[in-house]
Amino acid sequence: MEDSDGVISDDSSHAVVSDDRAIAERALAEYGLSPNSALQLLNLSENATYAVEDVTTGIRSILRVHRQNYHLPHQIESELDWLDALRGDSDITVPTVLPAADGRRVVTVKTNGADRHVVHFAMVPGAEPDEETVTIDEFHTLGQITAALHEHSHAWTRPAGFSRFAWDWAHSLGAEARWGRWQEADGVGADEYQVLDRAQHLLLQRLESYGSGPDRFGLIHADLRLANLLVDGRTITVIDFDDCGFGWFFYDFGTAVSFIEDDPALPEWQDSWISGYRTRRSIAAEDEDMLPSFVLLRRLMLLAWMGTHSHSKESRTKAITYAEGSCALAERYLSSNGHRLA
């Protein structure tokens, strides 16, 4: 089925899109936008992101409709606090939040007895890099941006009440895994389970040995891939802080290669990313040695994510081979005792 925004979906996904669109339409008045504003669905993942064009003014902006029960309002406010701090005291370009008419940054719409939360952003010019034709120069830039975010995270005094969830073991692949269990993903049979389970055990050992002290674990973007950069000439805007939270700093490299972890160019991308990172911050040998572990951590999390996010474009286009590719990655990880993926 294809909805009016051109998103191919099954019936359940179509229902999700319809609900999200109705919430976006109800939120328009809160922001002083015309009820006849045009809404175009840009992305459907954890949230539904809409481009809005006000028919009265012609001004375009972005509405983000949060998935039910993913974040509480004070957690969304904490994300927006970090955006404000980055905009005010760093050289990183991030989106501008547009408050409602009464000053609220987070608008809550009640539907079917449940609260749904909406945030309004200014439109950001530019386009995301094409992951099909990614270059090592783009990874160099991404490494620089990641280092700048880590620099700010280390130095920033967070406001009282700041609250974001954790990407620790328990909430990534452990008992409280936020995106579900990779063991239940499409394509994971007995043979696949055996390989991936051995790799997960080694991964846990490596992470426990590495530790989670404040120099290694803190506030991170947690989804810092090329798709979350908008490039407009020499200006690069970092978007989609919705998953920001507390995790291993170099997990951000694992997110940089999301969905393309098994590309043969991974070693060159990693070298370029490290080179870019080191233009802003140092990276110790122990940190560099853990990068393959963070790539595998992210890969297993995404394998689980696909099983619980069948409405996403990534699941529709990649899920059929993702378990097989994950096994190949796990085999290489095991063969090097967790030190390499290439």
Short mmCIF file of C-alpha atoms in Angstrom, two decimals:
data_model
loop_
_atom_site.label_atom_id
_atom_site.label_comp_id
_atom_site.label_asym_id
_atom_site.label_seq_id
_atom_site.Cartn_x
_atom_site.Cartn_y
_atom_site.Cartn_z
CA MET A 1 0.00 0.00 0.00
CA GLU A 2 1.20 3.54 -0.70
CA ASP A 3 -0.06 6.45 1.39
CA SER A 4 -0.59 10.00 0.20
CA ASP A 5 2.99 10.91 1.05
CA GLY A 6 4.43 8.22 -1.15
CA VAL A 7 5.50 5.91 1.69
CA ILE A 8 5.13 2.25 0.81
CA SER A 9 3.61 0.44 3.75
CA ASP A 10 1.51 -2.45 4.92
CA ASP A 11 -1.88 -1.97 6.53
CA SER A 12 -0.48 -1.63 10.07
CA SER A 13 2.08 0.94 8.94
CA HIS A 14 -0.61 2.83 7.08
CA ALA A 15 -2.61 3.03 10.30
CA VAL A 16 0.45 4.37 12.13
CA VAL A 17 0.97 7.05 9.48
CA SER A 18 -2.71 8.03 9.59
CA ASP A 19 -2.64 8.41 13.38
CA ASP A 20 0.58 10.42 13.32
CA ARG A 21 -0.72 12.70 10.60
CA ALA A 22 -3.89 13.39 12.58
CA ILE A 23 -1.76 14.34 15.59
CA ALA A 24 0.39 16.63 13.47
CA GLU A 25 -2.73 18.31 12.08
CA ARG A 26 -4.10 18.88 15.57
CA ALA A 27 -0.79 20.39 16.71
CA LEU A 28 -0.70 23.02 13.93
CA ALA A 29 -2.90 25.49 15.79
CA GLU A 30 -0.67 25.30 18.88
CA TYR A 31 2.15 26.77 16.81
CA GLY A 32 0.04 29.41 15.11
CA LEU A 33 0.15 27.54 11.81
CA SER A 34 -2.74 27.51 9.37
CA PRO A 35 -4.99 24.44 9.70
CA ASN A 36 -4.70 24.14 5.93
CA SER A 37 -0.91 23.83 6.05
CA ALA A 38 0.52 21.16 3.75
CA LEU A 39 2.09 18.18 5.53
CA GLN A 40 4.64 15.92 3.84
CA LEU A 41 5.90 12.81 5.64
CA LEU A 42 9.71 12.81 5.49
CA ASN A 43 10.53 9.86 7.68
CA LEU A 44 8.82 7.20 9.78
CA SER A 45 11.03 5.50 12.33
CA GLU A 46 10.89 6.02 16.09
CA ASN A 47 8.94 9.17 15.27
CA ALA A 48 7.05 10.58 12.31
CA THR A 49 8.75 13.65 10.85
CA TYR A 50 6.72 16.02 8.68
CA ALA A 51 7.67 18.98 6.54
CA VAL A 52 5.06 21.70 7.05
CA GLU A 53 4.30 24.53 4.63
CA ASP A 54 2.04 27.21 6.03
CA VAL A 55 -0.31 28.18 3.19
CA THR A 56 -0.73 31.68 4.66
CA THR A 57 2.95 32.65 4.96
CA GLY A 58 4.65 30.10 2.71
CA ILE A 59 7.14 29.39 5.51
CA ARG A 60 8.33 25.79 5.76
CA SER A 61 9.20 24.06 9.03
CA ILE A 62 9.39 20.60 10.61
CA LEU A 63 7.00 18.82 12.98
CA ARG A 64 8.25 15.76 14.85
CA VAL A 65 5.49 13.54 16.22
CA HIS A 66 6.95 11.30 18.92
CA ARG A 67 6.15 7.64 19.10
CA GLN A 68 3.87 6.78 21.98
CA ASN A 69 5.71 5.83 25.20
CA TYR A 70 9.23 6.27 23.77
CA HIS A 71 10.10 9.48 25.66
CA LEU A 72 8.42 11.31 28.51
CA PRO A 73 8.01 15.09 28.14
CA HIS A 74 10.84 15.92 30.58
CA GLN A 75 13.17 13.63 28.60
CA ILE A 76 12.32 15.45 25.39
CA GLU A 77 12.95 18.75 27.19
CA SER A 78 16.40 17.46 28.15
CA GLU A 79 17.20 16.72 24.50
CA LEU A 80 16.16 20.28 23.63
CA ASP A 81 18.30 21.62 26.50
CA TRP A 82 21.36 20.03 24.89
CA LEU A 83 20.44 21.52 21.51
CA ASP A 84 20.18 24.96 23.13
CA ALA A 85 23.57 24.52 24.81
CA LEU A 86 25.22 23.35 21.58
CA ARG A 87 23.78 26.30 19.70
CA GLY A 88 24.95 28.73 22.39
CA ASP A 89 28.44 27.58 23.26
CA SER A 90 29.83 25.34 20.53
CA ASP A 91 30.68 25.59 16.83
CA ILE A 92 28.27 22.75 15.99
CA THR A 93 25.23 23.71 13.91
CA VAL A 94 22.01 22.12 15.16
CA PRO A 95 18.29 22.70 14.45
CA THR A 96 16.40 25.57 16.09
CA VAL A 97 13.35 24.71 18.18
CA LEU A 98 10.26 26.83 17.45
CA PRO A 99 8.07 27.13 20.57
CA ALA A 100 4.30 27.12 20.61
CA ALA A 101 2.37 30.38 20.95
CA ASP A 102 2.43 30.02 24.75
CA GLY A 103 6.17 29.29 24.87
CA ARG A 104 6.02 25.50 25.27
CA ARG A 105 8.76 23.59 23.46
CA VAL A 106 6.88 20.28 23.75
CA VAL A 107 3.19 20.20 22.81
CA THR A 108 1.10 17.28 24.03
CA VAL A 109 -1.89 16.06 22.04
CA LYS A 110 -4.25 13.56 23.63
CA THR A 111 -5.61 10.95 21.26
CA ASN A 112 -7.48 7.73 22.05
CA GLY A 113 -6.80 8.37 25.73
CA ALA A 114 -3.02 8.56 25.25
CA ASP A 115 -0.62 11.50 25.26
CA ARG A 116 1.43 12.11 22.10
CA HIS A 117 4.19 14.69 22.08
CA VAL A 118 5.14 17.05 19.25
CA VAL A 119 8.15 19.34 18.71
CA HIS A 120 8.41 22.08 16.07
CA PHE A 121 11.74 22.88 14.39
CA ALA A 122 12.87 25.48 11.89
CA MET A 123 13.52 24.07 8.44
CA VAL A 124 17.19 23.23 7.92
CA PRO A 125 18.59 23.79 4.43
CA GLY A 126 20.72 21.15 2.79
CA ALA A 127 20.69 17.48 1.90
CA GLU A 128 22.03 14.36 3.58
CA PRO A 129 25.07 12.63 2.02
CA ASP A 130 24.24 9.70 -0.22
CA GLU A 131 25.13 6.51 1.67
CA GLU A 132 25.28 4.67 -1.66
CA THR A 133 28.24 6.81 -2.79
CA VAL A 134 29.83 7.61 0.57
CA THR A 135 33.42 8.90 0.51
CA ILE A 136 36.27 8.72 3.02
CA ASP A 137 36.23 12.54 3.12
CA GLU A 138 32.69 12.43 4.47
CA PHE A 139 33.79 10.08 7.25
CA HIS A 140 36.67 12.45 8.05
CA THR A 141 34.13 15.25 8.49
CA LEU A 142 31.87 13.01 10.55
CA GLY A 143 34.81 12.16 12.81
CA GLN A 144 35.49 15.87 13.36
CA ILE A 145 31.84 16.54 14.22
CA THR A 146 31.74 13.57 16.60
CA ALA A 147 34.80 14.83 18.43
CA ALA A 148 33.26 18.29 18.76
CA LEU A 149 30.10 16.79 20.28
CA HIS A 150 32.17 14.70 22.70
CA GLU A 151 34.19 17.79 23.62
CA HIS A 152 31.00 19.65 24.48
CA SER A 153 29.53 16.69 26.36
CA HIS A 154 32.61 16.40 28.57
CA ALA A 155 32.64 20.12 29.40
CA TRP A 156 28.93 20.86 29.73
CA THR A 157 27.31 21.16 33.14
CA ARG A 158 23.89 19.64 32.57
CA PRO A 159 20.89 21.40 34.14
CA ALA A 160 19.20 19.95 37.21
CA GLY A 161 16.68 17.29 36.27
CA PHE A 162 18.39 16.44 32.98
CA SER A 163 17.15 12.99 32.01
CA ARG A 164 17.89 10.80 29.01
CA PHE A 165 17.88 7.04 28.82
CA ALA A 166 21.01 4.89 28.79
CA TRP A 167 22.55 2.83 26.00
CA ASP A 168 24.32 0.54 28.47
CA TRP A 169 24.40 -3.23 28.07
CA ALA A 170 21.11 -3.84 29.86
CA HIS A 171 19.23 -1.46 27.56
CA SER A 172 21.10 -2.33 24.35
CA LEU A 173 21.29 -6.12 24.19
CA GLY A 174 20.57 -7.18 27.77
CA ALA A 175 17.46 -7.93 29.78
CA GLU A 176 15.86 -4.55 29.09
CA ALA A 177 16.89 -4.19 25.45
CA ARG A 178 15.08 -1.09 24.22
CA TRP A 179 14.70 -2.20 20.60
CA GLY A 180 13.83 -5.83 21.26
CA ARG A 181 15.80 -9.04 20.85
CA TRP A 182 17.91 -9.90 17.81
CA GLN A 183 17.16 -13.55 18.57
CA GLU A 184 13.61 -12.95 17.32
CA ALA A 185 14.55 -11.09 14.14
CA ASP A 186 13.72 -12.37 10.66
CA GLY A 187 16.41 -14.66 9.29
CA VAL A 188 17.76 -15.78 12.67
CA GLY A 189 17.50 -19.56 12.76
CA ALA A 190 19.45 -22.12 14.77
CA ASP A 191 22.69 -21.71 12.80
CA GLU A 192 22.54 -17.92 12.87
CA TYR A 193 21.74 -17.93 16.58
CA GLN A 194 24.81 -20.05 17.35
CA VAL A 195 27.21 -17.65 15.60
CA LEU A 196 25.62 -14.44 16.86
CA ASP A 197 25.32 -15.71 20.42
CA ARG A 198 29.04 -16.55 20.56
CA ALA A 199 29.87 -13.12 19.19
CA GLN A 200 27.59 -11.46 21.74
CA HIS A 201 29.32 -13.25 24.62
CA LEU A 202 32.72 -12.08 23.38
CA LEU A 203 31.35 -8.57 22.90
CA LEU A 204 30.10 -8.46 26.49
CA GLN A 205 33.50 -9.60 27.76
CA ARG A 206 35.23 -6.88 25.76
CA LEU A 207 32.85 -4.18 27.02
CA GLU A 208 33.17 -5.27 30.63
CA SER A 209 36.95 -5.18 30.36
CA TYR A 210 36.82 -1.74 28.69
CA GLY A 211 34.63 -0.29 31.44
CA SER A 212 32.26 2.66 31.66
CA GLY A 213 34.10 5.35 33.58
CA PRO A 214 33.32 9.03 32.84
CA ASP A 215 36.13 9.23 30.29
CA ARG A 216 34.53 6.43 28.28
CA PHE A 217 30.80 6.69 28.96
CA GLY A 218 28.68 9.84 28.87
CA LEU A 219 26.15 11.90 26.92
CA ILE A 220 26.30 11.06 23.20
CA HIS A 221 24.24 11.61 20.06
CA ALA A 222 23.82 7.82 19.69
CA ASP A 223 22.71 7.95 16.05
CA LEU A 224 25.48 9.96 14.44
CA ARG A 225 25.45 8.64 10.89
CA LEU A 226 25.72 10.46 7.59
CA ALA A 227 21.93 10.36 7.18
CA ASN A 228 21.71 12.70 10.19
CA LEU A 229 23.85 15.39 8.62
CA LEU A 230 22.38 18.04 6.32
CA VAL A 231 24.97 19.63 4.06
CA ASP A 232 24.38 23.10 2.62
CA GLY A 233 27.57 24.36 0.99
CA ARG A 234 30.11 24.68 3.79
CA THR A 235 27.47 24.46 6.53
CA ILE A 236 26.76 21.05 8.06
CA THR A 237 23.83 20.71 10.46
CA VAL A 238 23.63 17.76 12.85
CA ILE A 239 20.02 16.61 13.20
CA ASP A 240 17.93 13.95 14.95
CA PHE A 241 19.07 14.00 18.57
CA ASP A 242 16.04 11.90 19.51
CA ASP A 243 18.19 8.95 20.62
CA CYS A 244 20.77 11.03 22.48
CA GLY A 245 21.52 9.56 25.86
CA PHE A 246 24.22 8.05 28.02
CA GLY A 247 26.44 5.52 26.32
CA TRP A 248 30.02 4.68 25.40
CA PHE A 249 31.47 7.67 23.56
CA PHE A 250 32.91 5.53 20.77
CA TYR A 251 29.61 3.79 20.21
CA ASP A 252 29.09 6.87 18.04
CA PHE A 253 31.44 5.27 15.49
CA GLY A 254 29.27 2.16 15.47
CA THR A 255 26.30 4.36 14.62
CA ALA A 256 28.30 6.09 11.87
CA VAL A 257 28.28 2.89 9.79
CA SER A 258 24.69 1.86 10.58
CA PHE A 259 23.28 -0.55 7.95
CA ILE A 260 26.56 -0.52 5.97
CA GLU A 261 28.78 -2.23 8.54
CA ASP A 262 29.77 -5.09 6.23
CA ASP A 263 30.93 -2.90 3.34
CA PRO A 264 34.50 -3.81 2.27
CA ALA A 265 35.43 -0.12 2.62
CA LEU A 266 34.89 -0.22 6.41
CA PRO A 267 38.64 -0.15 7.26
CA GLU A 268 39.19 2.96 5.10
CA TRP A 269 36.10 4.65 6.57
CA GLN A 270 37.32 3.87 10.08
CA ASP A 271 40.79 5.27 9.40
CA SER A 272 39.33 8.44 7.92
CA TRP A 273 36.87 8.85 10.82
CA ILE A 274 39.70 8.46 13.34
CA SER A 275 41.83 10.97 11.44
CA GLY A 276 38.97 13.47 11.51
CA TYR A 277 38.31 12.82 15.18
CA ARG A 278 41.94 13.47 16.06
CA THR A 279 41.78 16.96 14.56
CA ARG A 280 39.65 17.87 17.61
CA ARG A 281 40.31 15.30 20.34
CA SER A 282 42.72 12.50 21.09
CA ILE A 283 41.70 8.88 20.81
CA ALA A 284 43.69 6.35 22.83
CA ALA A 285 44.86 3.00 21.47
CA GLU A 286 42.43 1.25 23.84
CA ASP A 287 39.53 3.27 22.40
CA GLU A 288 40.57 2.60 18.81
CA ASP A 289 40.83 -1.13 19.54
CA MET A 290 37.20 -1.10 20.72
CA LEU A 291 35.73 0.36 17.53
CA PRO A 292 34.97 -3.08 16.02
CA SER A 293 33.11 -3.98 19.21
CA PHE A 294 30.95 -0.88 18.96
CA VAL A 295 30.21 -1.63 15.31
CA LEU A 296 29.05 -5.14 16.25
CA LEU A 297 27.05 -3.78 19.20
CA ARG A 298 25.20 -1.42 16.89
CA ARG A 299 24.71 -4.14 14.26
CA LEU A 300 23.06 -6.51 16.73
CA MET A 301 20.90 -3.70 18.07
CA LEU A 302 19.78 -2.84 14.54
CA LEU A 303 19.04 -6.49 13.81
CA ALA A 304 16.68 -6.40 16.80
CA TRP A 305 15.35 -2.99 15.75
CA MET A 306 14.33 -4.28 12.33
CA GLY A 307 12.25 -6.96 13.97
CA THR A 308 10.25 -4.36 15.92
CA HIS A 309 10.17 -1.60 13.29
CA SER A 310 8.80 -3.29 10.20
CA HIS A 311 7.26 0.06 9.15
CA SER A 312 10.68 1.68 8.61
CA LYS A 313 12.21 2.06 5.16
CA GLU A 314 15.37 0.30 6.38
CA SER A 315 13.39 -2.77 7.41
CA ARG A 316 11.56 -2.85 4.09
CA THR A 317 14.77 -2.62 2.04
CA LYS A 318 17.43 -4.38 4.14
CA ALA A 319 15.85 -6.84 6.58
CA ILE A 320 15.82 -9.79 4.17
CA THR A 321 19.65 -10.05 4.16
CA TYR A 322 20.53 -8.32 7.41
CA ALA A 323 20.77 -11.47 9.55
CA GLU A 324 23.04 -13.14 7.00
CA GLY A 325 25.32 -10.10 6.87
CA SER A 326 25.33 -9.91 10.66
CA CYS A 327 26.59 -13.49 10.84
CA ALA A 328 29.44 -12.74 8.44
CA LEU A 329 30.39 -9.74 10.57
CA ALA A 330 30.20 -11.85 13.74
CA GLU A 331 32.43 -14.56 12.24
CA ARG A 332 35.13 -12.00 11.45
CA TYR A 333 34.80 -10.52 14.93
CA LEU A 334 35.22 -13.94 16.52
CA SER A 335 38.18 -14.86 14.33
CA SER A 336 40.09 -11.78 15.54
CA ASN A 337 38.98 -12.22 19.17
CA GLY A 338 37.07 -8.95 18.94
CA HIS A 339 39.84 -6.78 17.52
CA ARG A 340 38.87 -6.50 13.85
CA LEU A 341 35.88 -6.72 11.51
CA ALA A 342 37.72 -6.43 8.20
#
